[in-house]
Coordinates of C-alpha atoms and ligand atoms in Angstrom, one line a residue:
Chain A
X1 CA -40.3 -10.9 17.6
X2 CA -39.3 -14.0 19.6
X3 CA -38.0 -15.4 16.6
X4 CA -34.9 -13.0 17.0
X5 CA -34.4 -13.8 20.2
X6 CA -32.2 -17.0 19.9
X7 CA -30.4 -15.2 17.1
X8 CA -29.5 -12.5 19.4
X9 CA -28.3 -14.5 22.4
X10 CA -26.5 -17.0 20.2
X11 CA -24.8 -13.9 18.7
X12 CA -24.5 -12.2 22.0
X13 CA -23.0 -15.2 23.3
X14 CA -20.4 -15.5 20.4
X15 CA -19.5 -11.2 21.1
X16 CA -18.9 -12.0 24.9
X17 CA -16.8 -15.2 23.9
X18 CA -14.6 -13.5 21.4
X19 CA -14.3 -10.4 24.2
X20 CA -12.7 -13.1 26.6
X21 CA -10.7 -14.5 24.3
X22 CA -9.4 -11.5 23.1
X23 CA -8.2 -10.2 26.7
X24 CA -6.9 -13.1 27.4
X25 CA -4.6 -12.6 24.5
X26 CA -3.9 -9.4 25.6
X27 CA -3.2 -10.0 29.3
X28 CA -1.4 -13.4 27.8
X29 CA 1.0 -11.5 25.4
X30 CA 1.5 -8.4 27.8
X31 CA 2.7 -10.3 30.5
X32 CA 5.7 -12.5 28.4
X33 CA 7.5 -8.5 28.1
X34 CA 7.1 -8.1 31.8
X35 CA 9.7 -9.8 34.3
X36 CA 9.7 -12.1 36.3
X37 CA 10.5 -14.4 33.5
X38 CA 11.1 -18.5 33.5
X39 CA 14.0 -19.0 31.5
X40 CA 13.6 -22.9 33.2
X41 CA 9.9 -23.5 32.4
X42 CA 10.1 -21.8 28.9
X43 CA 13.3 -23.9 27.8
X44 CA 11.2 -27.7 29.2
X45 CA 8.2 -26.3 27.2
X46 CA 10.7 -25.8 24.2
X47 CA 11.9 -29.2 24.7
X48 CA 8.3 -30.1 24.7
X49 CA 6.8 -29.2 22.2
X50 CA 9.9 -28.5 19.5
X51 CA 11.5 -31.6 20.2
X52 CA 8.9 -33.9 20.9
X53 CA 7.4 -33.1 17.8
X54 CA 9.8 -34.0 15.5
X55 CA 8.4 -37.0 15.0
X56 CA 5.2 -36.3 14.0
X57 CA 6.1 -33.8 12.4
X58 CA 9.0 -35.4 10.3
X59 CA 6.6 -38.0 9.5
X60 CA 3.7 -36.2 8.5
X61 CA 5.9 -33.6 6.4
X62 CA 7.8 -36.9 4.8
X63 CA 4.3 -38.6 3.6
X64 CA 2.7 -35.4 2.4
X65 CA 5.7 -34.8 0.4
X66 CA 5.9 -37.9 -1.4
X67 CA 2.1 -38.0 -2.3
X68 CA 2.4 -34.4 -3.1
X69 CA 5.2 -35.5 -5.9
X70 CA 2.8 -38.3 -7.0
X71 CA -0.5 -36.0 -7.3
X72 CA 1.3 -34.1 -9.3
X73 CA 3.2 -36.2 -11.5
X74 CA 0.2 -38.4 -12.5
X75 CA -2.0 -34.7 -13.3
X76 CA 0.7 -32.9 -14.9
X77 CA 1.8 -35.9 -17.0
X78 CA -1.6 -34.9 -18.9
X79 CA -0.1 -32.3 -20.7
X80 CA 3.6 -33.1 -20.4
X81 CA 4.4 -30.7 -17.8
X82 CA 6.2 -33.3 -15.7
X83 CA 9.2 -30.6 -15.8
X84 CA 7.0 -28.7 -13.4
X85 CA 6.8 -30.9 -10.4
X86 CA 9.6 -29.9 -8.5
X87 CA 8.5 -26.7 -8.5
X88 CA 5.1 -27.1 -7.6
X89 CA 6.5 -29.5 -4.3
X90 CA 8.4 -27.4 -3.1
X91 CA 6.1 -24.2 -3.6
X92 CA 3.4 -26.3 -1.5
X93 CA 5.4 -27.9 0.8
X94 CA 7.2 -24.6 1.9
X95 CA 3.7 -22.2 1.6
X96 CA 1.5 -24.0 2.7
X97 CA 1.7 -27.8 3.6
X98 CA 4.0 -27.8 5.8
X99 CA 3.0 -25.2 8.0
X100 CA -0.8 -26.4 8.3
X101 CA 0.0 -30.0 8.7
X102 CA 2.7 -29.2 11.2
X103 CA 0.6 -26.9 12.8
X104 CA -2.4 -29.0 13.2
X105 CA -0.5 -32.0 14.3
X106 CA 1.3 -30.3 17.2
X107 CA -2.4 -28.5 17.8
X108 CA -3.6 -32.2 18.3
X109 CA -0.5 -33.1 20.3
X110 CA 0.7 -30.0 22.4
X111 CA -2.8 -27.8 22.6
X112 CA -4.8 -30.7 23.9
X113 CA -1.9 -31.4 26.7
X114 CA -2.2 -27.9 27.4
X115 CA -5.5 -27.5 27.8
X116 CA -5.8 -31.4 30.2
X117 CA -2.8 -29.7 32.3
X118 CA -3.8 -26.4 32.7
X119 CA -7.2 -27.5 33.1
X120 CA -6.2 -30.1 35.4
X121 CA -4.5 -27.2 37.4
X122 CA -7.4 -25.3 37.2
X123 CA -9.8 -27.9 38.9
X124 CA -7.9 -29.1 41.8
X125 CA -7.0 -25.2 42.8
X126 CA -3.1 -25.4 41.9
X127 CA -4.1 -22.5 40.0
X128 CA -5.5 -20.6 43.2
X129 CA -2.1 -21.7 44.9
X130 CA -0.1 -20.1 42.5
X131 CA -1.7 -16.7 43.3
X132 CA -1.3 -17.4 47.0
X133 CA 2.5 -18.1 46.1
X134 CA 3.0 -14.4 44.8
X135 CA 3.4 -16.1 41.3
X136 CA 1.2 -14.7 38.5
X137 CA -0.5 -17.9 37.0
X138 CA -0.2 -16.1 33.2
X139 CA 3.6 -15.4 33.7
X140 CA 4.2 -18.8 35.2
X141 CA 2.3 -20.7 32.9
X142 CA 1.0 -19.2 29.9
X143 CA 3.5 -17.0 29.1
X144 CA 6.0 -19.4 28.6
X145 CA 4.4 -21.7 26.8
X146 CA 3.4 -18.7 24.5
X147 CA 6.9 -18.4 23.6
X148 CA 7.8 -21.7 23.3
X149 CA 5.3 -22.2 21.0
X150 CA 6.3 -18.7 18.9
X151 CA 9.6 -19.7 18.6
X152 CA 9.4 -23.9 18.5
X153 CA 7.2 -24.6 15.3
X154 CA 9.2 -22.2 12.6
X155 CA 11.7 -24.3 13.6
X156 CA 9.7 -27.4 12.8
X157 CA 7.9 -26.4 10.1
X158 CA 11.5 -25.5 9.0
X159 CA 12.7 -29.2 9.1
X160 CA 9.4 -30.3 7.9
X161 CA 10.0 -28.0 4.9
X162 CA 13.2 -30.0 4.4
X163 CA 11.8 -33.5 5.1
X164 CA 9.1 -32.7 2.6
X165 CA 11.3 -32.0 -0.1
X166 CA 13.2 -34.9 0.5
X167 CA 10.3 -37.4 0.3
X168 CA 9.5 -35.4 -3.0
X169 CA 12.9 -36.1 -4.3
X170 CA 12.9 -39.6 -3.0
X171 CA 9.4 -40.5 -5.2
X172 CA 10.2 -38.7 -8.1
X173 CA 14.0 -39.9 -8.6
X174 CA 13.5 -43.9 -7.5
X175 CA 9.6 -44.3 -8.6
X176 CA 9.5 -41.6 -11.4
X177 CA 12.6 -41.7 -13.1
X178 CA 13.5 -37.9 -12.7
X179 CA 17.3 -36.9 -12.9
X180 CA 18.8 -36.7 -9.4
X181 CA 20.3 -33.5 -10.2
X182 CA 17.9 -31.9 -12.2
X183 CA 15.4 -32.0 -9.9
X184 CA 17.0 -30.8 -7.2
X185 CA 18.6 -27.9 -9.6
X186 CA 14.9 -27.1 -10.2
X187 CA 13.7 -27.3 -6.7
X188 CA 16.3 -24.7 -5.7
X189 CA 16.1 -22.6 -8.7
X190 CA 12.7 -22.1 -8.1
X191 CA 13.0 -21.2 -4.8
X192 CA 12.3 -17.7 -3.0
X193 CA 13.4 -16.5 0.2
X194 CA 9.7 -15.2 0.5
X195 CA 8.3 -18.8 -0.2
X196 CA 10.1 -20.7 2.9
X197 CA 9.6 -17.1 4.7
X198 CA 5.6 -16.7 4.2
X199 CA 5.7 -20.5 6.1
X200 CA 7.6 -19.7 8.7
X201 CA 5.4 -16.9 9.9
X202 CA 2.8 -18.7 9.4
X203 CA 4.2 -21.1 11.7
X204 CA 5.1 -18.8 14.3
X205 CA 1.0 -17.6 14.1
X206 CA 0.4 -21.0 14.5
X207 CA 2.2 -22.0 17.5
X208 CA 0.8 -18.9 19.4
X209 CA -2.7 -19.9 18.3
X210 CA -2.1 -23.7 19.1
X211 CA -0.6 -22.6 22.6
X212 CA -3.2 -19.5 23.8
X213 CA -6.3 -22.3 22.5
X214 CA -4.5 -24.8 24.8
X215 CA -4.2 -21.9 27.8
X216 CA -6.9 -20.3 27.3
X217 CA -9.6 -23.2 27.8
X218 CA -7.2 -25.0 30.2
X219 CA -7.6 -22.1 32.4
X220 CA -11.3 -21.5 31.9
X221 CA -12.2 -25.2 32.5
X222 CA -14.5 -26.3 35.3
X223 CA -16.0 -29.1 37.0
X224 CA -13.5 -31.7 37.7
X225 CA -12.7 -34.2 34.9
X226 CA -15.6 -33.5 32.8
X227 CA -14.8 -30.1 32.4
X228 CA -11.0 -30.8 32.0
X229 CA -12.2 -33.4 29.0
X230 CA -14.3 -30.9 27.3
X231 CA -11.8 -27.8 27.7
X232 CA -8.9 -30.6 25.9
X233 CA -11.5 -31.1 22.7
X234 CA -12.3 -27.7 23.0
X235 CA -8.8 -26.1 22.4
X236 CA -7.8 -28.7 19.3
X237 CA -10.5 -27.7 17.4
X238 CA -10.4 -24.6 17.9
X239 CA -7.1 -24.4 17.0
X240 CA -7.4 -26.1 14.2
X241 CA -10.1 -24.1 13.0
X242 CA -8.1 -20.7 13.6
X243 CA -4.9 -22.2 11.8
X244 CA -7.0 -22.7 8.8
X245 CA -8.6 -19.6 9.2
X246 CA -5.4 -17.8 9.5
X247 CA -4.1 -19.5 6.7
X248 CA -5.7 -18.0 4.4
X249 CA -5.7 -14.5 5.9
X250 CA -1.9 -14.9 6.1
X251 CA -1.6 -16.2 2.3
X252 CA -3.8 -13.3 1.4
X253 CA -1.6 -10.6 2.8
X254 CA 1.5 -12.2 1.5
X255 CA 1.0 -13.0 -2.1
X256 CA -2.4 -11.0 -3.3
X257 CA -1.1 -7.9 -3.2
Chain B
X1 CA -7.7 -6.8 70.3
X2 CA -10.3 -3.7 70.2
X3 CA -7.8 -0.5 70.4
X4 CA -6.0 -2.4 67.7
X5 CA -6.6 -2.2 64.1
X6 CA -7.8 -6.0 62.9
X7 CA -5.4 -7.8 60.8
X8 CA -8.1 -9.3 58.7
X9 CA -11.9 -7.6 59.1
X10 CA -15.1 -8.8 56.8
X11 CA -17.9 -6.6 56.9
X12 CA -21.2 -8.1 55.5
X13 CA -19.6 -9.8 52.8
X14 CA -22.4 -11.8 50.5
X15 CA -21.2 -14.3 47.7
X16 CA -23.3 -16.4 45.5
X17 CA -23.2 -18.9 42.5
X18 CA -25.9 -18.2 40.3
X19 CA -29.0 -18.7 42.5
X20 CA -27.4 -20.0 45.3
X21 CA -26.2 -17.8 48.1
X22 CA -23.6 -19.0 50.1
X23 CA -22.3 -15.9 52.2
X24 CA -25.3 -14.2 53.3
X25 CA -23.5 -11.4 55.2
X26 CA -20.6 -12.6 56.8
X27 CA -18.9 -10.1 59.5
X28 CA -15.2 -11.4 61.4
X29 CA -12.7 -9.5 63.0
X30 CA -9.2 -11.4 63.1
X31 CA -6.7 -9.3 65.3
X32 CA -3.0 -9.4 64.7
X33 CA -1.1 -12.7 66.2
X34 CA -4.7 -14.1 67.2
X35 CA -6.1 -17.7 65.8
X36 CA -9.8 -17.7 65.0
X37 CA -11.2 -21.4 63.8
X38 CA -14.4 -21.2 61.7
X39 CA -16.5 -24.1 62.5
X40 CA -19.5 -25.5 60.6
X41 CA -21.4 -27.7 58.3
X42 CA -19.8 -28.9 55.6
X43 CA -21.1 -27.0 52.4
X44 CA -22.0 -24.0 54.4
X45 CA -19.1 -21.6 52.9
X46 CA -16.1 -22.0 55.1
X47 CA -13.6 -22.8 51.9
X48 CA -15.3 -19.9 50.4
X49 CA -14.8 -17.3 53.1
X50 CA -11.5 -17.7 52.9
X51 CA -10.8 -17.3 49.1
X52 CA -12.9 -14.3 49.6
X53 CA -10.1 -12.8 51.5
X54 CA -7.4 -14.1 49.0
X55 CA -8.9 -12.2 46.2
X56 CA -9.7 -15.8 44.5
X57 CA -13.2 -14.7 44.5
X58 CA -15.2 -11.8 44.4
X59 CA -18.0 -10.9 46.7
X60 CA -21.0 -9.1 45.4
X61 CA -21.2 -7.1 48.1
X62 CA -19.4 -6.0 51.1
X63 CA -16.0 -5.3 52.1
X64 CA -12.9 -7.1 53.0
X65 CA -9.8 -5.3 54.8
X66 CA -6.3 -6.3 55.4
X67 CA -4.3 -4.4 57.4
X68 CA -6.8 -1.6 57.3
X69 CA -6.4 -0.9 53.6
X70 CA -9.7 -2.6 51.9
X71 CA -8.5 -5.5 48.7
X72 CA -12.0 -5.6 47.0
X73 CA -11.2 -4.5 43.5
X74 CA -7.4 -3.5 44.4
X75 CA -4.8 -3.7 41.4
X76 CA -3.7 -6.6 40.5
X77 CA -0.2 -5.7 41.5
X78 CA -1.6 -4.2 44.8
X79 CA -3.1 -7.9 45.1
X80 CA -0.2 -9.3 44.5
X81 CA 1.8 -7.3 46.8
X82 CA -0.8 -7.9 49.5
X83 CA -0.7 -11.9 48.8
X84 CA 3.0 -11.9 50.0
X85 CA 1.4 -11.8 53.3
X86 CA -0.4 -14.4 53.1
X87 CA 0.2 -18.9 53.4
X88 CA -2.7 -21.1 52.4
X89 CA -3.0 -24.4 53.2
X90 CA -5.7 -25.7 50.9
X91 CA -7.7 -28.2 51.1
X92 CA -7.3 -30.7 48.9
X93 CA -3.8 -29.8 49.1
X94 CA -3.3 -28.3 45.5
X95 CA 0.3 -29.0 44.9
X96 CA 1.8 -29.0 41.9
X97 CA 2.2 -32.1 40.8
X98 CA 5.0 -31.1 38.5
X99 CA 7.8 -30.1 40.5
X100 CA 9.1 -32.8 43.3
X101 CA 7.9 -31.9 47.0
X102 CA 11.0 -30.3 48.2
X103 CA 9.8 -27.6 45.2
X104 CA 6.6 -27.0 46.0
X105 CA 7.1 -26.5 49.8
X106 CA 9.8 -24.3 48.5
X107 CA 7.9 -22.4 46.2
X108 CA 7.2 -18.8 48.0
X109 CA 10.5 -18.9 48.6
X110 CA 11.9 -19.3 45.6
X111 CA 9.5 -17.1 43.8
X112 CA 10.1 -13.8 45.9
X113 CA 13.4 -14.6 45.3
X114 CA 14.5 -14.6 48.5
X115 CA 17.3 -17.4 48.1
X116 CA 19.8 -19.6 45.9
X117 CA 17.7 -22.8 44.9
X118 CA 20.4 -24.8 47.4
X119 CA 19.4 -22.6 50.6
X120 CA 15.8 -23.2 49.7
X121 CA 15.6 -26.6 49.7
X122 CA 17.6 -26.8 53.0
X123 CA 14.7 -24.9 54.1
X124 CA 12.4 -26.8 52.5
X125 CA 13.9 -30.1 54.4
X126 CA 13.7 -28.2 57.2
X127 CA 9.8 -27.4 57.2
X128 CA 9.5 -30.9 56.2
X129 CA 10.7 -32.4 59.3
X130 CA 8.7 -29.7 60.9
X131 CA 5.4 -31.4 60.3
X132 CA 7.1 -34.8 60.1
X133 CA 8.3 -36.0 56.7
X134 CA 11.5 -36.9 56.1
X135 CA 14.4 -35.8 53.9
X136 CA 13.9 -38.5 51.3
X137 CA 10.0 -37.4 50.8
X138 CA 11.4 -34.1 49.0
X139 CA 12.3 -36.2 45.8
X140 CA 9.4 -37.8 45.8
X141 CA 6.9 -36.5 43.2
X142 CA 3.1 -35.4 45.2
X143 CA 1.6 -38.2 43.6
X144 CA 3.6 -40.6 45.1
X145 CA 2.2 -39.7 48.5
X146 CA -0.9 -40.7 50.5
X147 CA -3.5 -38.3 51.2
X148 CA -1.9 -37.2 54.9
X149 CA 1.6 -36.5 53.7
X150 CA 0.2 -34.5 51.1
X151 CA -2.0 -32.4 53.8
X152 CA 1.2 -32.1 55.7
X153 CA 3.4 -31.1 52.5
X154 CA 0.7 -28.3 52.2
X155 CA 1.0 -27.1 54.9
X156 CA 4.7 -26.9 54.9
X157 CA 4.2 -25.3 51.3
X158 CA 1.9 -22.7 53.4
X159 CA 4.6 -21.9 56.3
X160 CA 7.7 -21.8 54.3
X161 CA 7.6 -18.2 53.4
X162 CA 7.1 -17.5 57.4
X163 CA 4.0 -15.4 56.4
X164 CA 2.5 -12.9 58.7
X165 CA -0.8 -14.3 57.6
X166 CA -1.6 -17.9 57.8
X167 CA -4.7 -19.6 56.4
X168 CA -5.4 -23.6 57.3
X169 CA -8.3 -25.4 55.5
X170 CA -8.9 -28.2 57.5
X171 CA -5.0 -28.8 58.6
X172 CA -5.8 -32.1 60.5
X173 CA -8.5 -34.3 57.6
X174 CA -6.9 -37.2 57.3
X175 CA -4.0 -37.6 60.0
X176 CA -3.7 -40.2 62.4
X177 CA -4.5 -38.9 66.1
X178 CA -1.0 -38.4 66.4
X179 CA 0.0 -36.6 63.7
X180 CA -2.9 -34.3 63.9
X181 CA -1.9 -33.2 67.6
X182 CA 1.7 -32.4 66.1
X183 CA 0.0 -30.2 63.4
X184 CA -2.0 -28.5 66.1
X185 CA 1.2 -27.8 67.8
X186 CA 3.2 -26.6 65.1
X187 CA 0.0 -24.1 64.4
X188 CA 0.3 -23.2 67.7
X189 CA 3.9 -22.7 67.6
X190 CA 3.6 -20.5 64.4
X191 CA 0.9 -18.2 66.2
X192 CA 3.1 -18.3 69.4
X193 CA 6.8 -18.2 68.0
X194 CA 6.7 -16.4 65.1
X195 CA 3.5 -13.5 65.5
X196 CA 1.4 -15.0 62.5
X197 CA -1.8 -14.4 62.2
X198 CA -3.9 -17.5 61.8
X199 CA -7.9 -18.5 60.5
X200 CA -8.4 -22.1 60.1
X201 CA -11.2 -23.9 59.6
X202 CA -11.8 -27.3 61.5
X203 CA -14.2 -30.3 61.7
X204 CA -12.5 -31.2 64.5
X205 CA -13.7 -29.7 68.1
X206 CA -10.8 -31.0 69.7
X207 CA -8.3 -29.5 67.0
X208 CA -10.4 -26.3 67.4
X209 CA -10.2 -26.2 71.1
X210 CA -6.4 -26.4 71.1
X211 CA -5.4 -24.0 68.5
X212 CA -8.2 -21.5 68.8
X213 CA -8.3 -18.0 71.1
X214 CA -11.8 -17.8 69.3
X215 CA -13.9 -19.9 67.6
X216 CA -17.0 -18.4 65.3
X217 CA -19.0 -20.9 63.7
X218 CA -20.7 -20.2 60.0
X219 CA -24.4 -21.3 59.5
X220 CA -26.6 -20.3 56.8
X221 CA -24.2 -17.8 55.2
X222 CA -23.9 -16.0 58.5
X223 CA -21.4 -16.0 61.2
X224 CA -23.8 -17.3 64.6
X225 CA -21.7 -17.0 67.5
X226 CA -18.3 -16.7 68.1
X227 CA -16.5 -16.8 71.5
X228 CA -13.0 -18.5 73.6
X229 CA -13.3 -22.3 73.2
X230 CA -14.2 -22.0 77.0
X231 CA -17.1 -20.5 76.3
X232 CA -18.3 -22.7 73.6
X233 CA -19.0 -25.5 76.1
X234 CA -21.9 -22.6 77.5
X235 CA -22.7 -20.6 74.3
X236 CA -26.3 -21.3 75.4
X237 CA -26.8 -21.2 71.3
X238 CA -28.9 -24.0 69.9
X239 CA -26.6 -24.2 66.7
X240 CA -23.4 -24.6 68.5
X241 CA -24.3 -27.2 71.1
X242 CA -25.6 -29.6 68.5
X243 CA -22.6 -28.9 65.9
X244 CA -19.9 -29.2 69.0
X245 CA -22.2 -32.6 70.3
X246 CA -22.5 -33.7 66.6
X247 CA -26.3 -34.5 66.9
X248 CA -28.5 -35.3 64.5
X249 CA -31.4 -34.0 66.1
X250 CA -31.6 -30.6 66.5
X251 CA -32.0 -26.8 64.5
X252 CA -29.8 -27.7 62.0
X253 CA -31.0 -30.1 59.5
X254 CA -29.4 -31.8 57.8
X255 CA -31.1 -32.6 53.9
X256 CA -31.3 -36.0 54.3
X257 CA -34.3 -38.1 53.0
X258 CA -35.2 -40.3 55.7
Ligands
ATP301 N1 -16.6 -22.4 42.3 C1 -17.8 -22.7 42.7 N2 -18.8 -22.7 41.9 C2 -20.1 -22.9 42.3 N3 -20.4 -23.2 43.6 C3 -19.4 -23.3 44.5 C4 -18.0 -23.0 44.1 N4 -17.3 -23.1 45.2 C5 -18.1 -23.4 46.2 N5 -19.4 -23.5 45.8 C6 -20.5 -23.8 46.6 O1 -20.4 -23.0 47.8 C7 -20.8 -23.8 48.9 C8 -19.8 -23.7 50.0 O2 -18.6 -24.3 49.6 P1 -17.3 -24.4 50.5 O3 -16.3 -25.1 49.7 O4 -17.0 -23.0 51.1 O5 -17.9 -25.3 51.7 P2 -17.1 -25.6 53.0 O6 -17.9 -24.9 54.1 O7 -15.7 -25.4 52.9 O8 -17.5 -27.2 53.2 P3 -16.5 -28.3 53.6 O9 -16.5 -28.3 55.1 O10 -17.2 -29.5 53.1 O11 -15.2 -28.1 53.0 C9 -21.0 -25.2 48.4 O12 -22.4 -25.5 48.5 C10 -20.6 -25.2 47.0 O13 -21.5 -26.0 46.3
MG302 MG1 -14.1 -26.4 52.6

């Protein structure tokens, strides 16, 4: 008997946590419809975290791209399928890398700067102000960086997608030998609108995920800068965790059907 | 004050964190354009009593009215609408430590919309001169400022909207002797000039005195007494005469391991 007891309070614990969450979301989502709107806060956390995040993003995209090309090249090699590689880059850059690399690099960067400001607010009652202000802390500060973060990382994962390509053309035409031309005939031959599509969703699931983690614990943090420390290592991984998770569900309704 | 309907009334409010109780059935009358200063030992719930009325917490049990109509559990529109009424002056200041000065103290302002960004932070300059900054502090970000000029930019943040309803955590922590007698003026002036409604809370007797038309003092979760600061100096109550002579010896005990 009491050895179901911890099972049941841990998963008790887990139902009421996934209960909060899942308002918050609601409440979250519901209020970025209703007016007032920010146009001013939403466009600085556009800047923010689109931006900002080129860099990491550019640079992470560029790397994966290039040992993506090499991977492949050295397995396929094998068994003379070298013809093959440009269309296997540009498949995983444009499904899949891209988006989840992007995604959990702007989780580290943007969720956890999130979740230290919001938290931040949180413990020293800026939050409480807000209210007293007539300003509804989810449309002043969650629901803008919602959107920013809906509509910021398609657009990165967009020029990751390109940057990734380009670091697979760069290996394969000035380390590997491949024609300039061919390959990128190939890359672009091979290419579906659904491919580059199916990321880009993903991305935009991504940057709500990365941005409600970041809100989310930010604005359930407590006790001073303890709390605000734990609710920042709290929202990257679980952001990071739901971006994989999602992943796959995303994949799964796109392509195994 | 009695044939009038109270601005702000608790009736046996309770509120506790986990075991601890804090408001142990708490009952205050404010009346329209009166000041009321809360006294008492530190920890004993002052903070909380007022974010009780704001809606920022929930009391277990017991009721809160503003303006006769009861907020406990009202809509969060309803709550929203009702918070227009109200300016807090926090007390750790809470600004936002995003926007410059000059935004924060404009804040209310611009967020009921009630003017062009450019007439709101003439107003803003305004309310900063008011409680003696000047013009140049309204660039400055809040955490360029010391500890007193961010009390006093709080508590222009808290009059700017010219609420009818005026709350002051400890408006005079951390000001010069001066200073603190021009913030107990310009509380004065808002009660006097302008009709607001204010409940403050004060470890300063003197500051209470000079703002107050009543003073209630909070012990053990309970208001104790409550009376005109010219009755304080008589209240014949044990509790009061050792808070207002700031004895160690006496009812209330401190926990201190001697
Ligand atoms: N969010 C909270 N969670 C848990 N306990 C709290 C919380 N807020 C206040 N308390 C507790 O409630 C008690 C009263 O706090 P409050 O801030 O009202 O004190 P106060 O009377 O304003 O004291 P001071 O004069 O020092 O400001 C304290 O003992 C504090 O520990
Ligand atoms: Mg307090």
């Amino acid at each position: 008997m009491n050895f179901f007891q911890p099972i049941g309070r841990i998963f008790l614990g887990f139902l009421g946590a996934a209960g909060r969450l899942t308002l918050f979301a609601i409440t979250a989502i519901s209020h970025c419809f209703r007016p007032p709107i920010y146009p001013r806060i939403i466009l600085r956390q556009m800047v923010e975290i689109g931006y900002f995040s080129l860099p990491v993003v550019g640079l992470t995209t560029l790397f994966t791209g290039m040992v993506l090309t090499l991977q492949t090249y050295t397995g396929f090699a094998r068994f003379s399928a070298e013809g093959a590689v440009a269309n296997v880059v540009v498949l995983g850059m444009t499904r899949e890398l891209a988006p989840v690399l992007a995604g959990l690099m702007v989780a580290g960067r943007i969720g956890a700067a999130m979740a230290a400001e919001i938290g931040t607010m949180r413990v020293t009652e800026q939050i409480d102000a807000l209210t007293t202000l007539s300003t509804n802390p989810f449309k002043y500060l969650v629901a803008p960086r919602l959107i920013a973060g809906l509509t910021m990382l398609p657009l990165l994962v967009l020029v990751g997608d390109v940057i990734g390509i380009f670091g697979g053309y760069l290996v394969s035409v000035y380390k590997l030998g491949f024609n300039p031309s061919l390959y990128l005939k190939s890359t672009y031959n091979f290419l579906e609108f659904m491919d580059v599509f199916s990321g880009l969703v993903k991305a935009a699931v991504f940057g709500v995920l990365i941005t409600l983690m970041g809100c989310y614990h930010g604005y359930h943090s407590r006790g001073g800068a303890q709390g605000v420390g734990a609710a920042t290592t709290n929202a990257v991984v679980s952001a990071s965790i739901l971006i994989l998770c999602f992943d796959y569900i995303l994949t799964e309704l796109f392509f195994a059907t | 004050m009695t044939e009038q309907q109270p601005k702000i009334s608790l009736r046996d409010v309770h509120k506790r964190f986990g075991q601890k109780v804090v408001l142990n059935g708490v009952d205050l009358d404010v009346g329209v354009g009166e000041s009321v200063v809360i006294i008492g030992g530190s920890g004993t719930g002052k903070s909380v009593t007022l974010k009780c009325i704001l809606g920022l917490l929930t009391p277990e049990q017991g009721s809160v009215e503003v303006d006769g109509q009861p907020v406990i559990g009202m809509s969060a529109r309803d709550r929203e609408e009702t918070n227009k009424k109200f300016g807090m002056l926090f007390q750790g200041g809470a600004l936002f430590d995003s926007l410059p000065v000059w935004e924060n103290v404009a804040f209310g302002l611009l967020a009921e919309k009630r003017c062009t960004r450019h007439e709101a932070k003439d107003i803003a300059i305004q309310k900063l001169a008011q409680v003696g900054l000047p013009a140049e502090v309204g660039d400055l970000s809040p955490s360029e400022l010391s500890g007193g000029m961010q009390k006093r930019v709080g508590l222009a943040r808290a009059i700017a909207t010219d609420p009818e309803i005026i709350f002051f955590d400890e408006p005079t922590t951390g000001l010069d002797p001066i200073m603190a007698d021009v913030i107990n003026e310009l509380i004065k002036k808002c009660v006097r000039e302008l009709g607001a409604t204010a409940l403050s809370i004060t470890h300063d007797m003197a500051s209470a005195r000079k703002i107050a038309h009543r003073i209630a003092m909070l012990y053990d979760g309970k208001i104790i007494w409550q009376g005109t600061p010219d009755e304080i100096d008589n209240s014949g109550n044990p509790f009061v005469e050792q808070f207002i002579h700031g004895r160690a010896e006496g009812p209330i005990t401190m926990a201190v391991r001697k």
